[in-house]
Amino acid sequence: MTEPGVWLVTGGAGYIGGHTVARLLSEGRRVVVLDDLSTGLAHRLPVGVPLVNASVLDTDAVAGALREHAVSGVIHFAAKKSVPESMADPLLYYREIVGGTTSLLTAMREAGVGRLVYSSTAAVYGMPKQGIVRETDPAVPISPYGHSKLVSEQVIREVGRAHELSWLSLRYFNAVGADTVGLADHGASNLFPRIFRAFAQGRPVVVTGGDFDTPDGTGVRDYIHVGDLADAHVAAVHRLERGPAAAVLNVGTGRGYSVLEVLAAFREITGEDVPYEIVAPRAGDPATVIASVDRIAEELGWSARRDLKEMVASAWAAVDLPPPSPSGPPHLEKV
Ligand code: WQD
């Protein structure tokens, strides 16, 4: 078998990028990371992995890195991912996500690199009409974040039609957990980090919405362990090395959990009571979003392996609670 090529990982110092770099290295692959460290963390990079400290918007720097490292394929993570931030500053998101993807594709064309795995999102579906979403369902994003990801998918599709580009766009559902403290996503505004912050500050968890049309009235999502998500990227790399591809794939577990079920799992794993208060739902929050995962199983032979308890346990093991302060709020002791 020919030596597997070098893969460039944009955003490889990020949360999902960092987990994916670790898995590519563990199977003996050579990896180069391109990251401007605007949100990525240098300490996430394993020793020996070359870092190109640049933005994907710098087309010449990207083309130079592709040539210098004789890259055979790219995994493109680099992007901001806050829905609220995209609502407040849409231009930032269109520039970074659509502009960044267009710049990367230009550099890949200049350097003759024809394989791309793209980091897309379930947010492209917006408010799906039914809980289980298929890749063929209407994509009607309700935020500049989701819309810019959808536009980037379409740019990739058109470039793939016109030029020698094989691609797989992966629509992530709710990535949670972490393999280590260093790889965790502490700052995110998503449910899991917010539960731990409420724990650490000794205040109730805020549950947004208690009257959804779901079994217990709280929102249902398809949570997926970030390790499974990283494995899906490795499976995508293997698929692109086997031959031409052009597909959009949901990446989830195919199973949904409500907020109250997540809190019950936190209680079981931490041994702590989990006080919470239910408040009004967030504007535009769908009741249920669960991935149909038939296509990724067929295309990549991949399916998620970890269950909710494993996700919560890994998030809990990786949480970086503030040191106990003598007079501060009660500090959660790990059981
Ligand atoms: C999950 C559930 C909330 C906060 C994400 C992002 C993005 C995308 C996946 C990649 C919902 C409830 C939340 C809180 C709560 N992934 N909640 N209290 O809304 O599914 O969106 O989708 O791009 O990360 O678009 O994730 O974690 O914000 O919410 O009760 O303090 O938790 O109502 O049901 P969401 P989330």
PDB file of C-alpha atoms and ligand atoms in Angstrom, residues 83 121 123 145 172-174 189-191 194 206-208 219-221 223 259 282 285, ligand 1:
ATOM      1  CA  VAL A  83     -24.800  31.241  17.103  1.00  0.00           C
ATOM      2  CA  THR A 121     -23.173  21.753  11.270  1.00  0.00           C
ATOM      3  CA  ALA A 123     -27.443  24.346  12.493  1.00  0.00           C
ATOM      4  CA  TYR A 145     -23.629  30.852  11.591  1.00  0.00           C
ATOM      5  CA  TYR A 172     -22.086  17.830  13.301  1.00  0.00           C
ATOM      6  CA  PHE A 173     -24.833  17.518  15.852  1.00  0.00           C
ATOM      7  CA  ASN A 174     -24.053  18.351  19.474  1.00  0.00           C
ATOM      8  CA  SER A 189     -21.864  28.500  25.576  1.00  0.00           C
ATOM      9  CA  ASN A 190     -23.373  25.039  25.003  1.00  0.00           C
ATOM     10  CA  LEU A 191     -25.311  23.008  27.539  1.00  0.00           C
ATOM     11  CA  ARG A 194     -22.836  25.706  31.192  1.00  0.00           C
ATOM     12  CA  VAL A 206     -30.855  27.270  33.742  1.00  0.00           C
ATOM     13  CA  VAL A 207     -33.064  25.019  31.595  1.00  0.00           C
ATOM     14  CA  THR A 208     -34.266  26.990  28.576  1.00  0.00           C
ATOM     15  CA  GLY A 219     -35.316  20.248  24.481  1.00  0.00           C
ATOM     16  CA  VAL A 220     -34.034  17.049  22.870  1.00  0.00           C
ATOM     17  CA  ARG A 221     -30.700  16.950  21.044  1.00  0.00           C
ATOM     18  CA  TYR A 223     -25.333  14.615  21.678  1.00  0.00           C
ATOM     19  CA  VAL A 259     -32.032  18.391  28.987  1.00  0.00           C
ATOM     20  CA  ARG A 282     -34.562  30.731  23.643  1.00  0.00           C
ATOM     21  CA  ASP A 285     -34.872  26.957  19.676  1.00  0.00           C
TER      22      ASP A 285
HETATM   23  C1  WQD B   1     -28.690  22.174  23.734  1.00  0.00           C
HETATM   24  C2  WQD B   1     -29.989  22.032  24.517  1.00  0.00           C
HETATM   25  C3  WQD B   1     -31.176  24.104  24.814  1.00  0.00           C
HETATM   26  C4  WQD B   1     -28.088  25.987  27.318  1.00  0.00           C
HETATM   27  C5  WQD B   1     -25.885  23.877  18.826  1.00  0.00           C
HETATM   28  C6  WQD B   1     -25.059  24.965  18.183  1.00  0.00           C
HETATM   29  C7  WQD B   1     -23.817  24.398  17.669  1.00  0.00           C
HETATM   30  C8  WQD B   1     -24.075  23.192  16.794  1.00  0.00           C
HETATM   31  C9  WQD B   1     -25.072  22.229  17.404  1.00  0.00           C
HETATM   32  C10 WQD B   1     -21.956  22.778  15.773  1.00  0.00           C
HETATM   33  C11 WQD B   1     -31.126  22.875  23.923  1.00  0.00           C
HETATM   34  C12 WQD B   1     -30.686  23.558  26.164  1.00  0.00           C
HETATM   35  C13 WQD B   1     -28.817  25.126  26.499  1.00  0.00           C
HETATM   36  C14 WQD B   1     -28.530  26.226  28.647  1.00  0.00           C
HETATM   37  C15 WQD B   1     -30.374  24.738  28.293  1.00  0.00           C
HETATM   38  N1  WQD B   1     -22.906  22.462  16.643  1.00  0.00           N
HETATM   39  N2  WQD B   1     -29.941  24.516  26.991  1.00  0.00           N
HETATM   40  N3  WQD B   1     -29.656  25.587  29.084  1.00  0.00           N
HETATM   41  O1  WQD B   1     -28.956  24.811  20.778  1.00  0.00           O
HETATM   42  O2  WQD B   1     -28.541  22.464  19.959  1.00  0.00           O
HETATM   43  O3  WQD B   1     -27.107  24.425  19.221  1.00  0.00           O
HETATM   44  O4  WQD B   1     -26.162  22.896  17.838  1.00  0.00           O
HETATM   45  O5  WQD B   1     -21.912  23.635  15.020  1.00  0.00           O
HETATM   46  O6  WQD B   1     -22.994  24.024  18.789  1.00  0.00           O
HETATM   47  O7  WQD B   1     -25.832  25.490  17.125  1.00  0.00           O
HETATM   48  O8  WQD B   1     -26.926  23.475  21.540  1.00  0.00           O
HETATM   49  O9  WQD B   1     -25.908  23.273  23.785  1.00  0.00           O
HETATM   50  O10 WQD B   1     -26.911  25.514  23.071  1.00  0.00           O
HETATM   51  O11 WQD B   1     -28.406  23.564  23.592  1.00  0.00           O
HETATM   52  O12 WQD B   1     -31.395  24.166  28.729  1.00  0.00           O
HETATM   53  O13 WQD B   1     -27.920  27.012  29.445  1.00  0.00           O
HETATM   54  O14 WQD B   1     -29.766  22.538  25.845  1.00  0.00           O
HETATM   55  O15 WQD B   1     -32.506  24.607  24.922  1.00  0.00           O
HETATM   56  O16 WQD B   1     -32.329  22.124  24.054  1.00  0.00           O
HETATM   57  P1  WQD B   1     -27.983  23.766  20.364  1.00  0.00           P
HETATM   58  P2  WQD B   1     -26.961  24.018  23.037  1.00  0.00           P
END
